[in-house]
């Protein structure tokens, strides 16, 4: 387990507009407000299309991470995540999970890691800045190169 007391900074309510790319809008918000790291305790919204982690075929190694993606359209979504700082590029490294109901399929649901999304109508987010410690996401080579949230100096 890794744990660290967090010093939080500003709290923002943010809305993304119809047609915006979710991750581009998130990056622009963070750049415009000089947010390097933080938490998204929850957000609601709709996506005309999204890609989430998932596979339909039998997994050869069920304990390994799934790198495949599935495409969904016209979904209502509820999600949460973290924003870490990319030391090499100075940009953000978001890690967001969603539960998404497929509107045209009786709100049948999918839950997984969000890879991409285009906003339909709006997305409403609560973003809490973390001032310290540094939150980074180095890849853990012993665990299939999965990027894991780390507090303080990268290991």
Coordinates of C-alpha atoms in Angstrom, one line a residue:
X1 CA 0.0 0.0 0.0
X2 CA 1.0 3.6 -0.7
X3 CA -0.5 6.4 1.3
X4 CA 0.4 10.0 1.9
X5 CA -1.4 13.0 3.5
X6 CA -2.5 15.3 0.7
X7 CA -2.4 19.1 0.9
X8 CA -5.3 20.3 -1.3
X9 CA -5.6 23.6 -3.0
X10 CA -8.4 25.0 -5.0
X11 CA -11.7 23.3 -5.8
X12 CA -13.3 23.9 -9.2
X13 CA -16.7 23.1 -10.7
X14 CA -16.2 22.6 -14.4
X15 CA -18.5 21.9 -17.4
X16 CA -17.4 20.7 -20.8
X17 CA -19.5 21.6 -23.7
X18 CA -21.3 19.6 -26.4
X19 CA -18.9 18.2 -29.0
X20 CA -15.7 18.7 -27.0
X21 CA -13.2 16.0 -26.7
X22 CA -13.3 15.1 -23.0
X23 CA -9.5 14.6 -22.5
X24 CA -8.6 17.7 -24.6
X25 CA -11.0 19.8 -22.5
X26 CA -9.6 18.4 -19.3
X27 CA -6.0 19.1 -20.4
X28 CA -7.0 22.7 -21.5
X29 CA -8.7 23.3 -18.1
X30 CA -5.6 22.1 -16.2
X31 CA -3.2 24.2 -18.4
X32 CA -5.4 27.3 -18.1
X33 CA -5.7 27.0 -14.3
X34 CA -2.2 25.7 -13.7
X35 CA -3.4 22.4 -12.2
X36 CA -0.7 19.8 -12.3
X37 CA -2.4 17.1 -10.1
X38 CA -5.6 16.4 -8.3
X39 CA -8.7 14.4 -7.9
X40 CA -12.0 14.2 -9.7
X41 CA -14.2 12.8 -7.0
X42 CA -17.1 12.5 -9.4
X43 CA -18.5 13.7 -12.7
X44 CA -21.7 13.2 -14.6
X45 CA -22.3 13.6 -18.3
X46 CA -23.1 12.1 -21.6
X47 CA -20.9 11.0 -24.5
X48 CA -21.8 10.6 -28.1
X49 CA -19.0 8.1 -28.3
X50 CA -16.4 6.8 -26.0
X51 CA -13.7 4.1 -25.9
X52 CA -13.3 2.1 -22.7
X53 CA -11.0 -0.8 -21.7
X54 CA -12.7 -4.1 -22.5
X55 CA -12.5 -7.2 -24.5
X56 CA -15.1 -9.6 -25.9
X57 CA -12.8 -12.6 -26.4
X58 CA -11.6 -15.0 -23.8
X59 CA -8.5 -13.5 -22.0
X60 CA -5.4 -15.7 -22.4
X61 CA -4.0 -14.3 -19.1
X62 CA -6.9 -13.1 -16.9
X63 CA -4.6 -11.6 -14.2
X64 CA -2.9 -9.4 -16.7
X65 CA -4.2 -5.9 -17.6
X66 CA -6.5 -5.7 -20.5
X67 CA -5.2 -3.3 -23.2
X68 CA -8.0 -3.8 -25.7
X69 CA -10.7 -1.3 -26.0
X70 CA -14.4 -1.3 -26.9
X71 CA -16.3 1.5 -28.6
X72 CA -19.7 2.7 -27.1
X73 CA -22.1 5.3 -28.4
X74 CA -24.7 7.5 -26.8
X75 CA -24.1 6.8 -23.2
X76 CA -24.9 8.5 -19.9
X77 CA -21.8 8.4 -17.7
X78 CA -20.8 8.7 -14.0
X79 CA -17.1 8.7 -13.3
X80 CA -14.2 9.6 -11.0
X81 CA -10.4 9.7 -11.3
X82 CA -7.1 11.2 -10.5
X83 CA -4.8 13.6 -12.3
X84 CA -1.1 13.0 -12.0
X85 CA 1.8 15.1 -13.3
X86 CA 4.0 13.9 -16.2
X87 CA 7.5 15.0 -15.2
X88 CA 8.8 14.5 -18.7
X89 CA 6.3 16.6 -20.7
X90 CA 4.9 18.9 -18.0
X91 CA 1.4 17.7 -19.0
X92 CA -1.2 15.8 -17.0
X93 CA -1.8 12.0 -16.8
X94 CA -5.4 11.5 -16.0
X95 CA -6.7 8.1 -14.9
X96 CA -10.5 8.0 -15.1
X97 CA -13.0 5.2 -14.7
X98 CA -16.7 5.4 -15.8
X99 CA -19.9 3.6 -15.5
X100 CA -21.8 4.2 -18.7
X101 CA -25.3 3.3 -19.6
X102 CA -26.0 2.7 -23.3
X103 CA -29.1 4.8 -23.9
X104 CA -30.3 2.8 -26.9
X105 CA -30.0 -0.5 -25.1
X106 CA -32.2 0.1 -22.1
X107 CA -29.3 1.8 -20.3
X108 CA -27.4 -1.5 -20.3
X109 CA -24.1 -0.7 -18.5
X110 CA -20.4 -0.8 -19.0
X111 CA -17.8 0.0 -16.4
X112 CA -14.1 0.4 -17.1
X113 CA -11.2 2.7 -17.7
X114 CA -12.1 5.7 -20.0
X115 CA -9.7 6.0 -22.9
X116 CA -11.5 8.6 -25.0
X117 CA -14.8 10.4 -25.2
X118 CA -16.7 13.1 -27.1
X119 CA -19.1 15.1 -24.9
X120 CA -22.8 15.0 -25.7
X121 CA -24.6 18.0 -24.4
X122 CA -22.4 18.5 -21.3
X123 CA -20.2 17.0 -18.7
X124 CA -20.1 18.4 -15.2
X125 CA -17.0 17.8 -13.0
X126 CA -15.7 18.6 -9.6
X127 CA -11.9 18.9 -9.6
X128 CA -9.9 19.2 -6.5
X129 CA -6.3 20.4 -6.9
X130 CA -3.5 18.6 -4.9
X131 CA -0.7 21.0 -4.0
X132 CA 1.6 18.4 -2.4
X133 CA 3.1 15.9 -2.5
X134 CA 3.9 15.4 -6.2
X135 CA 1.6 12.8 -7.7
X136 CA 3.2 10.9 -10.6
X137 CA 2.3 7.8 -12.5
X138 CA 5.5 5.8 -13.3
X139 CA 5.1 2.4 -15.0
X140 CA 5.7 -0.6 -12.8
X141 CA 7.7 -3.0 -14.9
X142 CA 7.0 -5.9 -12.4
X143 CA 3.3 -5.5 -13.0
X144 CA 3.0 -5.5 -16.8
X145 CA 4.2 -1.9 -17.1
X146 CA 0.9 -0.6 -15.6
X147 CA 1.3 3.1 -14.6
X148 CA 0.6 3.4 -10.9
X149 CA -0.1 6.5 -8.9
X150 CA 2.9 7.4 -6.7
X151 CA 3.2 10.1 -4.1
X152 CA 6.4 12.1 -3.6
X153 CA 9.5 11.7 -5.7
X154 CA 9.2 9.0 -8.4
X155 CA 10.8 5.7 -7.4

